[in-house]
Short mmCIF file of C-alpha atoms and ligand atoms in Angstrom, two decimals:
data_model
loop_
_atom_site.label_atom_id
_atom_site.label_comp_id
_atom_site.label_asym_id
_atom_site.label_seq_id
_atom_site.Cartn_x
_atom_site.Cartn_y
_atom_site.Cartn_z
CA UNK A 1 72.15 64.47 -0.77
CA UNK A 2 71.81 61.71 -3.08
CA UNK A 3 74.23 58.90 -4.54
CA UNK A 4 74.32 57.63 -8.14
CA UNK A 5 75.54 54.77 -9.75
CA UNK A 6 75.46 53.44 -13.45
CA UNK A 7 74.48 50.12 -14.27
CA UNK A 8 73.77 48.13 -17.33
CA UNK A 9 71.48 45.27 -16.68
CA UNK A 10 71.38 42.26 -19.19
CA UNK A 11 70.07 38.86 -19.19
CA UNK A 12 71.48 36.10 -19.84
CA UNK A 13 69.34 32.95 -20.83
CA UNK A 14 66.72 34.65 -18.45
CA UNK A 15 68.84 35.02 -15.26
CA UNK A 16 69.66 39.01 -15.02
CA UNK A 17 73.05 41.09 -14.36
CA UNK A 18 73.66 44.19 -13.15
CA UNK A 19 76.97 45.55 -14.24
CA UNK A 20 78.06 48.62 -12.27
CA UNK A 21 80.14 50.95 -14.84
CA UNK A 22 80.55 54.19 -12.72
CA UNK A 23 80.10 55.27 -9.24
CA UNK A 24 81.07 52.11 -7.02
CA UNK A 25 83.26 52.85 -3.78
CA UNK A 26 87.05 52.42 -4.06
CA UNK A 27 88.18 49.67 -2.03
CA UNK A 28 91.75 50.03 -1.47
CA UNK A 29 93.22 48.03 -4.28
CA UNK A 30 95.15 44.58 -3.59
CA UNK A 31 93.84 41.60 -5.17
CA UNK A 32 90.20 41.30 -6.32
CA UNK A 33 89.82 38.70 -2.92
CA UNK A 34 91.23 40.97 -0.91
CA UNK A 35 89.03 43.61 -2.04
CA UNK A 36 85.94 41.35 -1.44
CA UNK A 37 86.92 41.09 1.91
CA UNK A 38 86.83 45.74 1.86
CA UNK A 39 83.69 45.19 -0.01
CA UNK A 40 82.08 42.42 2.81
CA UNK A 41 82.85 44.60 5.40
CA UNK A 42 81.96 47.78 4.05
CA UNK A 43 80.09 48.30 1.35
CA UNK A 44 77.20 45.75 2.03
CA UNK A 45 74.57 48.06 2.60
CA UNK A 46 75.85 49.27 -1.76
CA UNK A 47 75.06 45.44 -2.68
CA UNK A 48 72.11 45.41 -0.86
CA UNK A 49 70.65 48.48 -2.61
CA UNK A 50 71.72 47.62 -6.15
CA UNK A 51 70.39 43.77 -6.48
CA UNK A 52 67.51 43.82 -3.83
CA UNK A 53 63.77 45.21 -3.71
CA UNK A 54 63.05 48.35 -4.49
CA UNK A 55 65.99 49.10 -6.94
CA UNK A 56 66.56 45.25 -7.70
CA UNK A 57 64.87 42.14 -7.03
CA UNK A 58 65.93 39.22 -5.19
CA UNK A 59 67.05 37.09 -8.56
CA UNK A 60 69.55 39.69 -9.93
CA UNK A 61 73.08 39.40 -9.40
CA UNK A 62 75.41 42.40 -9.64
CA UNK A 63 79.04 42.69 -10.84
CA UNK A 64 81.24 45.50 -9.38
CA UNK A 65 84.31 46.00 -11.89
CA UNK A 66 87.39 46.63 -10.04
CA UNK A 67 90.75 47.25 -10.89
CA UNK A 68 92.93 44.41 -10.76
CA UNK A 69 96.53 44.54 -9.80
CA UNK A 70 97.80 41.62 -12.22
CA UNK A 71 98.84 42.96 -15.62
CA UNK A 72 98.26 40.11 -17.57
CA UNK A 73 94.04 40.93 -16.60
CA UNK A 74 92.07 43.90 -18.21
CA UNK A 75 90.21 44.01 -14.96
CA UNK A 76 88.83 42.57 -11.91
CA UNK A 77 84.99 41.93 -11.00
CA UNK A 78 83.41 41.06 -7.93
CA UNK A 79 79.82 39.15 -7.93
CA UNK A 80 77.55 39.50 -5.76
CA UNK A 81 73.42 38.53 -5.28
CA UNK A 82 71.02 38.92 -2.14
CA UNK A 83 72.57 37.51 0.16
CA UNK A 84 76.31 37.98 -0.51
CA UNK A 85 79.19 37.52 -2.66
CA UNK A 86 79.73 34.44 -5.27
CA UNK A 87 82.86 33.14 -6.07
CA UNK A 88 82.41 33.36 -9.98
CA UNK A 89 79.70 33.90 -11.73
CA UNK A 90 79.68 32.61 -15.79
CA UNK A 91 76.49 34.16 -16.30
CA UNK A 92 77.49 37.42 -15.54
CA UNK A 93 80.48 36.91 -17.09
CA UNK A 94 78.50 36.57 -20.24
CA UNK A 95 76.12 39.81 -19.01
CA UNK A 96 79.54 41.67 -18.52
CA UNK A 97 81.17 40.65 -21.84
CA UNK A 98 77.96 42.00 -24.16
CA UNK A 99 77.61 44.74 -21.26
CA UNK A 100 81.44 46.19 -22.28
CA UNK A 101 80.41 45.55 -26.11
CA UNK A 102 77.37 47.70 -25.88
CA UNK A 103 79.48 50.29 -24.31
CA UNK A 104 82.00 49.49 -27.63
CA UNK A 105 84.77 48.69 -24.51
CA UNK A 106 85.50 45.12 -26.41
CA UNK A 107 87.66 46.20 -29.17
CA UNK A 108 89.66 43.03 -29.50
CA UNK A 109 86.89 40.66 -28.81
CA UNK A 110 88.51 39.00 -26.09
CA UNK A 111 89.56 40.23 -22.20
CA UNK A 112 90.88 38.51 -19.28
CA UNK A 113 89.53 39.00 -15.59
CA UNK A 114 90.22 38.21 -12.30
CA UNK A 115 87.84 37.19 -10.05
CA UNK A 116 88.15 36.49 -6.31
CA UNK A 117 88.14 32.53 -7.29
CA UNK A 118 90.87 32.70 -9.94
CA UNK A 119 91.60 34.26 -13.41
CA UNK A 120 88.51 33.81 -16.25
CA UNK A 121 89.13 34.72 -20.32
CA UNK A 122 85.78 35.64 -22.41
CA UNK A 123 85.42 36.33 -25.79
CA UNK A 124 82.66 38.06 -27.38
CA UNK A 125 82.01 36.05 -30.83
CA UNK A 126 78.92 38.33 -31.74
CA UNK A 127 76.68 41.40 -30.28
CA UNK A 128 75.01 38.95 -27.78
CA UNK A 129 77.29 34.88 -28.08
CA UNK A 130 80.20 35.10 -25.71
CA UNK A 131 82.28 31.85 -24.76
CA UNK A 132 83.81 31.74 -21.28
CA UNK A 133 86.88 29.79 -20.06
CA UNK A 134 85.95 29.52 -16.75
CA UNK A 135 87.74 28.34 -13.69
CA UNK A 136 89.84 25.06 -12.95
CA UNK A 137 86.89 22.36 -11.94
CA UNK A 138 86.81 18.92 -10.53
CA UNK A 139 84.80 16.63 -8.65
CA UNK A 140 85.98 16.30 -5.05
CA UNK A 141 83.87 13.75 -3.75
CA UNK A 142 82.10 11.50 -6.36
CA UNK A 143 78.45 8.94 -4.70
CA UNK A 144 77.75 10.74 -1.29
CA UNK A 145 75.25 10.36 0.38
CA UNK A 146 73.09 12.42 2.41
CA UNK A 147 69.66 12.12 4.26
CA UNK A 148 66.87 14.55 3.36
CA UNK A 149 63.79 14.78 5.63
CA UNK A 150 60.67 13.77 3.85
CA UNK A 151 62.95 12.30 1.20
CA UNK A 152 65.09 9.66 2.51
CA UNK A 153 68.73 9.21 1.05
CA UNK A 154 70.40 10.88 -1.85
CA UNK A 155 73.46 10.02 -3.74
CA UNK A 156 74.88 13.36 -5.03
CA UNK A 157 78.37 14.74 -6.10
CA UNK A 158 80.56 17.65 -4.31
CA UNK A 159 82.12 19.39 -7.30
CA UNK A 160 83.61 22.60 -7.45
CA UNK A 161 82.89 24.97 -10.77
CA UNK A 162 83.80 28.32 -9.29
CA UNK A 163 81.17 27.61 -6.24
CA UNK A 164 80.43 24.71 -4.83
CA UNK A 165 77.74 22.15 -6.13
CA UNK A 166 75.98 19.24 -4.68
CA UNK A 167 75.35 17.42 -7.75
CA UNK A 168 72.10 15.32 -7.96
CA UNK A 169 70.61 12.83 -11.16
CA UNK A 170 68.36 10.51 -9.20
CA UNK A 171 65.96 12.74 -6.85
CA UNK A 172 62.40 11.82 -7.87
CA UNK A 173 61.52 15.40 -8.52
CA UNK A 174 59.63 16.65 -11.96
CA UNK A 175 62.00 19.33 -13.07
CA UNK A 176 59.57 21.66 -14.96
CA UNK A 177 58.81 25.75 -14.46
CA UNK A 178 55.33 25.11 -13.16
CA UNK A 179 57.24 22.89 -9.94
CA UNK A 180 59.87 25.75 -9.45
CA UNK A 181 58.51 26.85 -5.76
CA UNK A 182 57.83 23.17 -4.85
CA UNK A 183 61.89 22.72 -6.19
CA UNK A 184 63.18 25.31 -4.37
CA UNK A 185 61.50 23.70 -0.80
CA UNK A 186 63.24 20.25 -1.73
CA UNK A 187 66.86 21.63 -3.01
CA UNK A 188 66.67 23.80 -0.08
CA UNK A 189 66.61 20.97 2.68
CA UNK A 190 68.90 19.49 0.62
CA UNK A 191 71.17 22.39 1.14
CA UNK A 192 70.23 22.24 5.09
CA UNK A 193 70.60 18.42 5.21
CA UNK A 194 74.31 18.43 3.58
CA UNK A 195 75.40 21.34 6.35
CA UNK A 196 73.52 19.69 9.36
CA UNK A 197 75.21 16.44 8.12
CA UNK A 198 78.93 18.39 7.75
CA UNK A 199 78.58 17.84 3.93
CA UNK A 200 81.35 20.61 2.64
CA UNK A 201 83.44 21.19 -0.27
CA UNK A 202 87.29 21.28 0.15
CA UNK A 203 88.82 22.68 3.53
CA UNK A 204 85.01 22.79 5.39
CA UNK A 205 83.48 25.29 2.96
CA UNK A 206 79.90 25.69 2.46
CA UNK A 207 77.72 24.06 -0.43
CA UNK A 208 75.59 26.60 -1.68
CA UNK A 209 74.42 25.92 -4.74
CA UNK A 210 72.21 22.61 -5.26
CA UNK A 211 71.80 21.19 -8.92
CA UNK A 212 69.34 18.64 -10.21
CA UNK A 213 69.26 17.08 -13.71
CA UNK A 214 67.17 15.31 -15.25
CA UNK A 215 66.81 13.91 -19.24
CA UNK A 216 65.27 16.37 -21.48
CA UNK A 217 62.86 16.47 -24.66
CA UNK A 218 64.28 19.31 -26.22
CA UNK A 219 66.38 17.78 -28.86
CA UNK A 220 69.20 20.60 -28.99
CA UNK A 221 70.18 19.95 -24.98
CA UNK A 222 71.49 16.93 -23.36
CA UNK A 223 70.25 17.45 -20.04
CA UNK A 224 68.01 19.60 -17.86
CA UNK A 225 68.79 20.94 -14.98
CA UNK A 226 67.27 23.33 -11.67
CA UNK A 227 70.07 25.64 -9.90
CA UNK A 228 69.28 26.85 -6.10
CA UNK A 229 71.46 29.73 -5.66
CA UNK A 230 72.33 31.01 -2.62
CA UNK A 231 69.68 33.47 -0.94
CA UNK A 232 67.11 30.92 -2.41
CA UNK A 233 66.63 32.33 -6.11
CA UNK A 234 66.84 29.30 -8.58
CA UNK A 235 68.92 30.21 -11.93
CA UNK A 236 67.09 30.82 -14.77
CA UNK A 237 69.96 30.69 -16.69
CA UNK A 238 71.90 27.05 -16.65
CA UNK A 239 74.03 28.10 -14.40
CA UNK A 240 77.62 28.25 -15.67
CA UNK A 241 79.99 27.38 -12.58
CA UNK A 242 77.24 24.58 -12.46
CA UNK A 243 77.79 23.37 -15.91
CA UNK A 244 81.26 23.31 -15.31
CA UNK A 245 80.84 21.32 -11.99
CA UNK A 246 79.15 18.95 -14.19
CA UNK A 247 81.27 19.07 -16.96
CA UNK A 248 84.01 17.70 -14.55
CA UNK A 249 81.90 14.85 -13.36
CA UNK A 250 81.36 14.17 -16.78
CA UNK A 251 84.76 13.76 -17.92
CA UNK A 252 85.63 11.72 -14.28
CA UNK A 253 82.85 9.10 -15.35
CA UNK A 254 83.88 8.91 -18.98
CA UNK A 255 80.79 10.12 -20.51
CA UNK A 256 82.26 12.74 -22.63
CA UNK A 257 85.74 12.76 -23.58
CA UNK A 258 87.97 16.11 -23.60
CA UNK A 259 86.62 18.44 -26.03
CA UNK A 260 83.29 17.11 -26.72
CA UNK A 261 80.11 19.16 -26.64
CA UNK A 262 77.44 19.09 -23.39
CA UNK A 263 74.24 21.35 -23.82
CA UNK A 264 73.01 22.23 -20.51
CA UNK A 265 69.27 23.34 -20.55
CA UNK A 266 68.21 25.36 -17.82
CA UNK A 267 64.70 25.54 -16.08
CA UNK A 268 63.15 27.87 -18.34
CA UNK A 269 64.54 26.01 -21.54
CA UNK A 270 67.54 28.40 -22.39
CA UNK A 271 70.91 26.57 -23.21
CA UNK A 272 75.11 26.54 -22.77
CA UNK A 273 77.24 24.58 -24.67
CA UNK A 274 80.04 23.91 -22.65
CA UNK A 275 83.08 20.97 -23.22
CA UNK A 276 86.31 20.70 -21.09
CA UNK A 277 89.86 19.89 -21.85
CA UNK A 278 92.04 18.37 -18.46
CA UNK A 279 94.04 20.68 -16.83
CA UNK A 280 98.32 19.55 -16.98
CA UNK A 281 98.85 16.83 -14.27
CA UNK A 282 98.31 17.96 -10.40
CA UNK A 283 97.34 16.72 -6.95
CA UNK A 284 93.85 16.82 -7.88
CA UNK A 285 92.86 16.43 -11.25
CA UNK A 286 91.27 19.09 -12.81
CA UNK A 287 89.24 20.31 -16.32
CA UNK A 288 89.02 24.01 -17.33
CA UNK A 289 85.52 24.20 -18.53
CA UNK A 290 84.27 26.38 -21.85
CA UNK A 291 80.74 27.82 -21.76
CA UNK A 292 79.15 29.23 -24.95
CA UNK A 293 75.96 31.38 -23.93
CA UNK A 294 73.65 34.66 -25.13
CA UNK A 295 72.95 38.01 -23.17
CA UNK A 296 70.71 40.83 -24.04
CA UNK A 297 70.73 44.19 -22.72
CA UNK A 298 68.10 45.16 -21.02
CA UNK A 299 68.78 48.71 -19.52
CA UNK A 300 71.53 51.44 -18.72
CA UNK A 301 70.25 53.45 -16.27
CA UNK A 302 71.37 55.58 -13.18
CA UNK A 303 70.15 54.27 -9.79
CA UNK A 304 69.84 56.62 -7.35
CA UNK A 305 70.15 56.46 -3.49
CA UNK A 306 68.61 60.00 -2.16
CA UNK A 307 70.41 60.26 1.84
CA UNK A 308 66.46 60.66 3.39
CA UNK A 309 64.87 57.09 1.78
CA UNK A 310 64.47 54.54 4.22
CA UNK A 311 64.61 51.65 1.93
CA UNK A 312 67.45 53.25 0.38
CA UNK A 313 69.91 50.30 1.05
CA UNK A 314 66.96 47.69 0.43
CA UNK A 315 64.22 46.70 2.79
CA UNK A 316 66.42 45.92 5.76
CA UNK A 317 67.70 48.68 6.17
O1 LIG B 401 76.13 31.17 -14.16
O2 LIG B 401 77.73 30.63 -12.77
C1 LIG B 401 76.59 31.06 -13.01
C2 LIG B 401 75.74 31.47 -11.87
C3 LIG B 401 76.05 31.37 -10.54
C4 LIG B 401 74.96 31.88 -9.84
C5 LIG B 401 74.02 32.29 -10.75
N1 LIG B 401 74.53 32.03 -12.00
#
């Protein structure tokens, strides 16, 4: 007995996506979050296989589309990388929006999703530019400070972009490809030091993702940046929820006004161009964050799980 599933891998500024298009379980309807919780529970051992060694590798994230119970959305999506699920994911939100134009699924250019974290539009502008109107971001706390080992104190952010950031401009650190394994050692004790330390994001959650910027030489970005992700894969991509967790510190400290333009340059030099516009007055104030990016294709392929391969739901079993 053996299992098949579609995907179409893409990348997106280097960082890959694995869209699943046919075969993926059915998990009981109800709202894409309450069909991440069926998918948590159940179906880890299908995330495992699709975005981890041998049928994946560790930096790959995977989008299961879903059906989504809200009619104003064409669908829902659930992303997930090697270690879990991710709130949002603008990345793969590019990957899935030239992924459903390859398969000639984007008649009128634009589609709405929902995603466990909220509701996200995209628009496919060409064969491989797609702008994203991600999530409702803000900064929840702004100057904290938390002590690293073998680094003494840093002053970060806590903003939220569709996961939660920890936000860092002054870390000492030479933010360049060849440095990327001695990055991911720092950014991960900074990850340790902000949970030891009961650093969170809003109502106790978990900082996962850790972001470092520096100034750039590339005269068509603004900034630079280095993205741990969760399961300890840096983005190669600029990481979109991070943009937008910076694009809402941005706006809080005045250095762009609504509407103007922020290139983000990733680790391995590609770019999004992202601006926000404030959301209508609330308790917290918010910015819904645009992000302009490209994705390639990169395969369509069927991956196959045969019932007798002991690595068939990646190498733990
Ligand atoms: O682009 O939002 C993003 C992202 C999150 C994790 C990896 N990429």
């Amino acid at each position: 007995m053996s299992h098949s599933i579609r995907v179409i891998d893409s990348h997106t500024g280097g960082e890959p996506t694995r869209i699943v298009i046919a075969g993926g379980p059915d998990l009981g309807g109800g709202s894409v979050a309450e069909q991440v919780k069926v998918f948590n529970e159940q179906h880890d051992a299908l995330r495992r296989s699709l975005v981890t060694e041998p049928r994946g590798w560790e930096a790959m994230v995977g989008g299961l589309l879903v059906p989504s119970p809200d009619p104003t959305c064409d669908r829902g999506i659930i992303f997930f990388n090697n270690v879990g699920t991710l709130g949002m994911c603008v990345h793969g939100t590019i990957g899935l929006a030239v992924t459903l134009g390859y398969l000639g699924q984007m008649e009128s250019g634009k589609q709405q999703i929902e995603t466990s974290v909220g509701k996200v539009q995209f628009h496919l502008i060409d064969d491989h530019t797609v702008e994203v109107v991600n999530v409702a971001s803000y900064r929840y706390r702004h100057h904290v400070t938390v002590n690293v080992e073998g680094l003494g104190d840093l002053t970060g952010d806590v903003a939220w972009g569709g996961n939660w950031f920890f936000l860092v401009n002054d870390h000492g650190q030479d933010l360049c490809l060849e440095n990327v394994n001695h990055l991911i050692q720092v950014t991960t004790k900074i990850r340790q030091a902000l949970a030891q330390q009961q650093i969170t994001g809003a109502d106790g959650e978990e900082i996962d993702h850790i972001e470092l910027f520096s100034p750039t030489d590339n005269p068509n970005a603004d900034s630079k940046n280095f993205v741990l992700c969760p399961g300890n894969e840096y983005d190669r991509s600029p990481c979109g929820t991070g943009t937008s967790a910076k694009i809402a510190c941005l706006l809080e400290d005045q250095v762009l006004a609504p509407g103007d333009i922020w290139r983000q340059e990733s680790i391995v030099g590609s770019i999004f161009q992202a601006r926000g516009e404030w959301c209508p007055e609330g308790e917290v104030r918010k910015c819904i964050p645009t992000i302009q990016g490209t994705a390639f294709i990169t395969g369509d392929s069927e991956v196959i799980m045969q019932a007798e391969d002991p690595f068939r739901n990646g190498m733990d079993g």
